[in-house]
mmCIF file of C-alpha atoms in Angstrom:
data_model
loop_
_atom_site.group_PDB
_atom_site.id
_atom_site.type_symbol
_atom_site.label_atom_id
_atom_site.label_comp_id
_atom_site.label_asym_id
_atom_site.label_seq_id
_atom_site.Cartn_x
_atom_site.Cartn_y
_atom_site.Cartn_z
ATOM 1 C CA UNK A 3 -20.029 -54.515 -2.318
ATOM 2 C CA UNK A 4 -23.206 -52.823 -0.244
ATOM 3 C CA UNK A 5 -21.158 -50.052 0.847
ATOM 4 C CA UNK A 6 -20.297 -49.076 -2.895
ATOM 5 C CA UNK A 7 -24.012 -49.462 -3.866
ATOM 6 C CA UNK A 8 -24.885 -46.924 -0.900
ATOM 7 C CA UNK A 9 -21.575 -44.735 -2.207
ATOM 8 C CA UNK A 10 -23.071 -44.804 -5.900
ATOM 9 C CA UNK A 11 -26.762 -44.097 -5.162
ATOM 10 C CA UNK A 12 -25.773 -40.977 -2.785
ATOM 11 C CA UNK A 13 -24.060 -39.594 -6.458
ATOM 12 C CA UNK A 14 -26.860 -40.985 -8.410
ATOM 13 C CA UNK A 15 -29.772 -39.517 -6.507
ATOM 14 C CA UNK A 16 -28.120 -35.791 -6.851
ATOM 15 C CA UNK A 17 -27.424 -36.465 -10.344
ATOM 16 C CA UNK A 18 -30.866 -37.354 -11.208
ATOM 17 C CA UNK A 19 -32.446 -34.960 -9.690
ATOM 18 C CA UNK A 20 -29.652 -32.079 -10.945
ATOM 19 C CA UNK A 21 -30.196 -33.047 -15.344
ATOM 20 C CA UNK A 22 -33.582 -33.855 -14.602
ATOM 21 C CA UNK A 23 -34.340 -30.673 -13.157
ATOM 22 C CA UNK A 24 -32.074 -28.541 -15.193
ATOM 23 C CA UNK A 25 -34.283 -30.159 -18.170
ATOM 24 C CA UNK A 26 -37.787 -30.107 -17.503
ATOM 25 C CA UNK A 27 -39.786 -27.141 -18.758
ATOM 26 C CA UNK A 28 -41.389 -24.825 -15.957
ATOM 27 C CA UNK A 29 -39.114 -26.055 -13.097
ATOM 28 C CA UNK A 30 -36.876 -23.820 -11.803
ATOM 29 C CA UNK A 31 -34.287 -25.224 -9.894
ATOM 30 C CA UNK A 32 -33.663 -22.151 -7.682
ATOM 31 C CA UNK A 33 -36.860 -21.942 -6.616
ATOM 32 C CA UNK A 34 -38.638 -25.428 -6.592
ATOM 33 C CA UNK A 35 -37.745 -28.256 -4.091
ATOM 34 C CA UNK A 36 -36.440 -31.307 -4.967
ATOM 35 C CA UNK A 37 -39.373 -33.304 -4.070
ATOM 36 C CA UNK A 38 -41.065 -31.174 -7.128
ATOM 37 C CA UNK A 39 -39.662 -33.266 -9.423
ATOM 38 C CA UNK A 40 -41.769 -35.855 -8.437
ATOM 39 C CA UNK A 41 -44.752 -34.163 -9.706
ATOM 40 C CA UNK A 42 -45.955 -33.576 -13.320
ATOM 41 C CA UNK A 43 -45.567 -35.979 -16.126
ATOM 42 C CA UNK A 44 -42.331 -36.853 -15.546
ATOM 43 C CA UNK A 45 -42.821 -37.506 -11.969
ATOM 44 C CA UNK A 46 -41.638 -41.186 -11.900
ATOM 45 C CA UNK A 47 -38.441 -40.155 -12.529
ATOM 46 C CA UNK A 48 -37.855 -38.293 -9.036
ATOM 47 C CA UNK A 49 -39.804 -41.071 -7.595
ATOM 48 C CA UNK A 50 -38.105 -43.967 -8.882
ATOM 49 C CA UNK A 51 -35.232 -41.595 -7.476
ATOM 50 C CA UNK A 52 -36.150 -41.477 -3.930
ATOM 51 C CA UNK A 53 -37.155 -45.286 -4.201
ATOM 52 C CA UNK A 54 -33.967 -46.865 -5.710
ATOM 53 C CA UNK A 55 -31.386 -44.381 -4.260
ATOM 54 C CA UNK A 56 -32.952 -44.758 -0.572
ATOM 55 C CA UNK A 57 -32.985 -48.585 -0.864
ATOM 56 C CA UNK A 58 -29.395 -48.789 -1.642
ATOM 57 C CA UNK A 59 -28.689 -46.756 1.158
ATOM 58 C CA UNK A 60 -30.398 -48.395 3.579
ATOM 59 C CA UNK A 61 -28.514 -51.341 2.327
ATOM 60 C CA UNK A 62 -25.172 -49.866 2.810
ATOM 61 C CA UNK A 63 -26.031 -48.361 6.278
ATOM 62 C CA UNK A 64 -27.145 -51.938 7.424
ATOM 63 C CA UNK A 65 -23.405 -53.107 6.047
ATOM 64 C CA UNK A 66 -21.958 -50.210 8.650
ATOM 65 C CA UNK A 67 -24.360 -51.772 11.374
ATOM 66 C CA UNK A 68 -22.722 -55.445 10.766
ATOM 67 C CA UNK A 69 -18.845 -54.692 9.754
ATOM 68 C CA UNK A 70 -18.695 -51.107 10.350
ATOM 69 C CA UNK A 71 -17.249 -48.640 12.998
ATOM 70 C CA UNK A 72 -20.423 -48.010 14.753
ATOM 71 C CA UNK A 73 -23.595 -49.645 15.762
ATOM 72 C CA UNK A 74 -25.562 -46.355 15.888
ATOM 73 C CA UNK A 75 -24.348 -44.520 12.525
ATOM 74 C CA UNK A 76 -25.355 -47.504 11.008
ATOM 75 C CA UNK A 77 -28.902 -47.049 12.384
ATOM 76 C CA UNK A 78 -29.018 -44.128 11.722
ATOM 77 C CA UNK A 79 -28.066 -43.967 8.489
ATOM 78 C CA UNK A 80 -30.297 -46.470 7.950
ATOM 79 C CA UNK A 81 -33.139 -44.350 9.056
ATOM 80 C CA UNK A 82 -31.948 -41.718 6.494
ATOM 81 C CA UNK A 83 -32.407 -44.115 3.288
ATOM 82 C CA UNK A 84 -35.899 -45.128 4.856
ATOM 83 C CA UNK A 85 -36.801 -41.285 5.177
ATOM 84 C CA UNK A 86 -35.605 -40.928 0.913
ATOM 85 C CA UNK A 87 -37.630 -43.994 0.220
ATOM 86 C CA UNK A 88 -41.329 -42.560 2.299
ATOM 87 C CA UNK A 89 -40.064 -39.594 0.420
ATOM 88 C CA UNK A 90 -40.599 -41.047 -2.760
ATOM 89 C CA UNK A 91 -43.302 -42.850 -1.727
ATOM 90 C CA UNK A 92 -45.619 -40.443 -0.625
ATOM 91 C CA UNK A 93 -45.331 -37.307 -2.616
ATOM 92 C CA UNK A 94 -45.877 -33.523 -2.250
ATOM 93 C CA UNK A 95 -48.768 -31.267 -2.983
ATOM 94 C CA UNK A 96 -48.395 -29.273 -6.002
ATOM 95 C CA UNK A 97 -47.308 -25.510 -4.689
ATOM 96 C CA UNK A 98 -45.052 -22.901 -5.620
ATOM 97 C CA UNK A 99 -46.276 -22.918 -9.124
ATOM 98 C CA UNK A 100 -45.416 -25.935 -9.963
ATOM 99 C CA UNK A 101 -46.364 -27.945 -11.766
ATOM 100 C CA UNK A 102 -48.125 -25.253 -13.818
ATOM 101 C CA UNK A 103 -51.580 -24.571 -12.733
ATOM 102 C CA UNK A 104 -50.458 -24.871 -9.246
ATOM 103 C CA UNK A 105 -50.415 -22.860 -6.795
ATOM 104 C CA UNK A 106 -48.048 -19.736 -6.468
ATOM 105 C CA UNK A 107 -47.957 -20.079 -3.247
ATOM 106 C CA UNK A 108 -47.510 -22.608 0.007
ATOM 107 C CA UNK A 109 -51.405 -23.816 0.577
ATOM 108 C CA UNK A 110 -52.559 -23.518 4.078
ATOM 109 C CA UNK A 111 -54.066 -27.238 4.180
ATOM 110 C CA UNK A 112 -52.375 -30.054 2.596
ATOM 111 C CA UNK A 113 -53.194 -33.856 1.745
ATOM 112 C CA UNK A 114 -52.323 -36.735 3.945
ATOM 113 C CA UNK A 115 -49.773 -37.560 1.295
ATOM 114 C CA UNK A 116 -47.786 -34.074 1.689
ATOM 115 C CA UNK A 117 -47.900 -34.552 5.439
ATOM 116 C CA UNK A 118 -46.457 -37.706 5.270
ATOM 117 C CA UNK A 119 -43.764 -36.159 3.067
ATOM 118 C CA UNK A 120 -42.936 -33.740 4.991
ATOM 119 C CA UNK A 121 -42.826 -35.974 8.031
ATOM 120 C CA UNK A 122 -40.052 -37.962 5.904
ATOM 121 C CA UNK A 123 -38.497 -34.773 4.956
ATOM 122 C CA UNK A 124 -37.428 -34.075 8.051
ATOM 123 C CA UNK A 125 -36.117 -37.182 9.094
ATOM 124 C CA UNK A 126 -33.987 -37.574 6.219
ATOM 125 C CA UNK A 127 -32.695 -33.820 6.902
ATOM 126 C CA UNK A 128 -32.129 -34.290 10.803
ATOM 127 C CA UNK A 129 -30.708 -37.655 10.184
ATOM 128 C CA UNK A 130 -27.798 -36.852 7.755
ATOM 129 C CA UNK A 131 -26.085 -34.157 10.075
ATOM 130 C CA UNK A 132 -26.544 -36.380 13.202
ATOM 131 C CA UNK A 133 -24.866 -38.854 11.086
ATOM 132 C CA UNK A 134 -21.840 -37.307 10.660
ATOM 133 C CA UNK A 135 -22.051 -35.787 14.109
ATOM 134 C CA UNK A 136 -21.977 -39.413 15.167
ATOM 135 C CA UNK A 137 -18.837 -40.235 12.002
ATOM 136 C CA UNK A 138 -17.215 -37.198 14.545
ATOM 137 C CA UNK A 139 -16.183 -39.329 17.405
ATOM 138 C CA UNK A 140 -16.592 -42.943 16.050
ATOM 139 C CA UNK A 141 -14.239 -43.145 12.503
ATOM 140 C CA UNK A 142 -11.178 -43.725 13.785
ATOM 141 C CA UNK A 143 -9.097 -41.348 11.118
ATOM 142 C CA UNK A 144 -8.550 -37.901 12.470
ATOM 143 C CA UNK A 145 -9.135 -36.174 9.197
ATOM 144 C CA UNK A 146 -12.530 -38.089 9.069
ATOM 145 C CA UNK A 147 -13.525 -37.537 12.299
ATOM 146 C CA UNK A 148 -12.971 -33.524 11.697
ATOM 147 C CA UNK A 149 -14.198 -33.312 8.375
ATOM 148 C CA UNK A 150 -17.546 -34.857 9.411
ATOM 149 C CA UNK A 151 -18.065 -32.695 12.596
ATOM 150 C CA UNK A 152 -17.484 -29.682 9.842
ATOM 151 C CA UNK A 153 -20.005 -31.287 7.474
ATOM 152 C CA UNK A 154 -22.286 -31.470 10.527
ATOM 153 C CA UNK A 155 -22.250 -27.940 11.676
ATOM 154 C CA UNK A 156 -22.452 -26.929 7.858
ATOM 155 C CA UNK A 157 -25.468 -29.342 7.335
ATOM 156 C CA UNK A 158 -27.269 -28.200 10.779
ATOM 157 C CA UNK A 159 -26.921 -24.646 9.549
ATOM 158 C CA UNK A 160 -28.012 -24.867 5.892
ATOM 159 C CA UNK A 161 -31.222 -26.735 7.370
ATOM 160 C CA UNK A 162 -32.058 -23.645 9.730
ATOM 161 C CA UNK A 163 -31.274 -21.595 6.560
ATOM 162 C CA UNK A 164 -33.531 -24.185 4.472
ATOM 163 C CA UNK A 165 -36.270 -23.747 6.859
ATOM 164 C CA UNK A 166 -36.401 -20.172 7.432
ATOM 165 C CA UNK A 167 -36.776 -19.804 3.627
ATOM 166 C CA UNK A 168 -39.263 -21.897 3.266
ATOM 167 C CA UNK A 169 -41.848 -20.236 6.099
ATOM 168 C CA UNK A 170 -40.826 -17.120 4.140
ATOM 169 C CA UNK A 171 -41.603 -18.387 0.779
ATOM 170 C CA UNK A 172 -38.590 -17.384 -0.308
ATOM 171 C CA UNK A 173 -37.627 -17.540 -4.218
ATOM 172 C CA UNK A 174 -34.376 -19.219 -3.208
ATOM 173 C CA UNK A 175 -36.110 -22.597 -1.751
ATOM 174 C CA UNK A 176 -34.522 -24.870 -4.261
ATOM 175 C CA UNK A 177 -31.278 -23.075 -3.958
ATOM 176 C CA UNK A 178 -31.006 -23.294 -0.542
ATOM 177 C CA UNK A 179 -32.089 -27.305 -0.336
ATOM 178 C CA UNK A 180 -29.685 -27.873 -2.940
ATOM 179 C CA UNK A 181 -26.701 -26.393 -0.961
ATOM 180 C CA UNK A 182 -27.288 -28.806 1.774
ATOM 181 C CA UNK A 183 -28.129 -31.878 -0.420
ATOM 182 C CA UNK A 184 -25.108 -31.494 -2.217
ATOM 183 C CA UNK A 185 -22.485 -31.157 0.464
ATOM 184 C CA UNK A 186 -24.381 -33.662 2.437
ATOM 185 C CA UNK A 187 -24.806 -36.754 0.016
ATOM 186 C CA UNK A 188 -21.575 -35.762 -1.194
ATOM 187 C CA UNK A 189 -20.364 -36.537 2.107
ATOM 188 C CA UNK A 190 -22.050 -39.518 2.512
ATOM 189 C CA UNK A 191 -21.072 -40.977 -0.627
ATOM 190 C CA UNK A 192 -17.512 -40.169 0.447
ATOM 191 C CA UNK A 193 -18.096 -42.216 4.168
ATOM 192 C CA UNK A 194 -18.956 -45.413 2.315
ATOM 193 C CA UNK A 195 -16.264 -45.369 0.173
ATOM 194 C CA UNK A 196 -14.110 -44.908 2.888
ATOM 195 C CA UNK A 197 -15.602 -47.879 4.856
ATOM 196 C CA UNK A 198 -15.607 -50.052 1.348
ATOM 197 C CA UNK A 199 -11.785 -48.886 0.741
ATOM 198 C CA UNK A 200 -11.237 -49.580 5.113
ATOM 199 C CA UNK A 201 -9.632 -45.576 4.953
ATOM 200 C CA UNK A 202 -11.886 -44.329 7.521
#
């Protein structure tokens, strides 16, 4: 039953944050980070996002720890819901224009809050590719075991690509995030069914 929780909140976070974004005035979803949407009026939305989302998947990655294939996905899967949960927790600076009145740009000094974020930010994005890089020699299923070393190379990739556009303050930020979130909790959501279903 944990494992389907974790499976549910990997679809419910993206889905949140994709009709959420797509319908809040002045966010543009190409250019803005997820982590935005946690700023502005509506910013408990995003928040309560990171928060519920990252709970239930720490709950299903401490299922894979107990029944599952491997000790260390588990962990580190749980380390990945922890990261979404400090990212909801502690929130970013307002930047890239948003929320209006912000800045256009990426400020030079940022609060302890945004550091903490980012800190987070990374651990959730290093974590999900080393996940499946780990899924890549312990599910037992051949077709697993391939399709997450694919998903890892594709996730470890679209990070670099992720980073890169952010140093360049690139007008494709959001874009860019969004084609690794996607593949990657979409992935992950995928894993735990597999576990719940015993197919991996």
């Amino acid at each position: 039953m944990v494992l389907w929780a974790g499976a549910a909140a990997a679809v419910l976070f993206v889905l949140v944050f994709l009709v959420d974004g797509g319908s809040r005035p002045h966010y543009a979803s190409a250019r803005h980070p997820v982590s935005a949407l946690a700023l502005g009026s509506r910013g408990w939305i995003q928040t309560a996002n990171f928060v519920a989302c990252g709970s239930a998947i720490t709950a299903g990655a401490v299922a894979v720890i107990v029944e599952g294939p491997s000790v260390l996905l588990g962990v580190v899967l749980s380390i990945f819901g922890l990261g979404l949960v400090a990212s909801g927790v502690f929130r970013m600076d307002p930047m890239l224009g948003y929320p209006p009145g912000a800045p256009a740009g990426i400020p030079e000094q940022h609060s302890t809050a945004h550091r903490v974020h980012d800190i987070a930010g990374a651990v959730v994005f290093l974590s999900l590719p080393l996940a499946a890089a780990i899924s890549a020699f312990a599910l037992s299923a051949t077709s697993w075991r391939v399709a997450s070393g694919c998903v890892a190379v594709g996730l470890f990739l679209g990070l670099g690509q992720f980073g890169r556009a952010w140093e360049r303050v690139s007008p494709r930020i959001g874009l860019i995030q969004r084609a690794v979130i996607i593949p990657g909790w979409g992935w992950l959501a995928a894993l735990f069914t597999a576990l719940a279903l015993g197919l991996s």
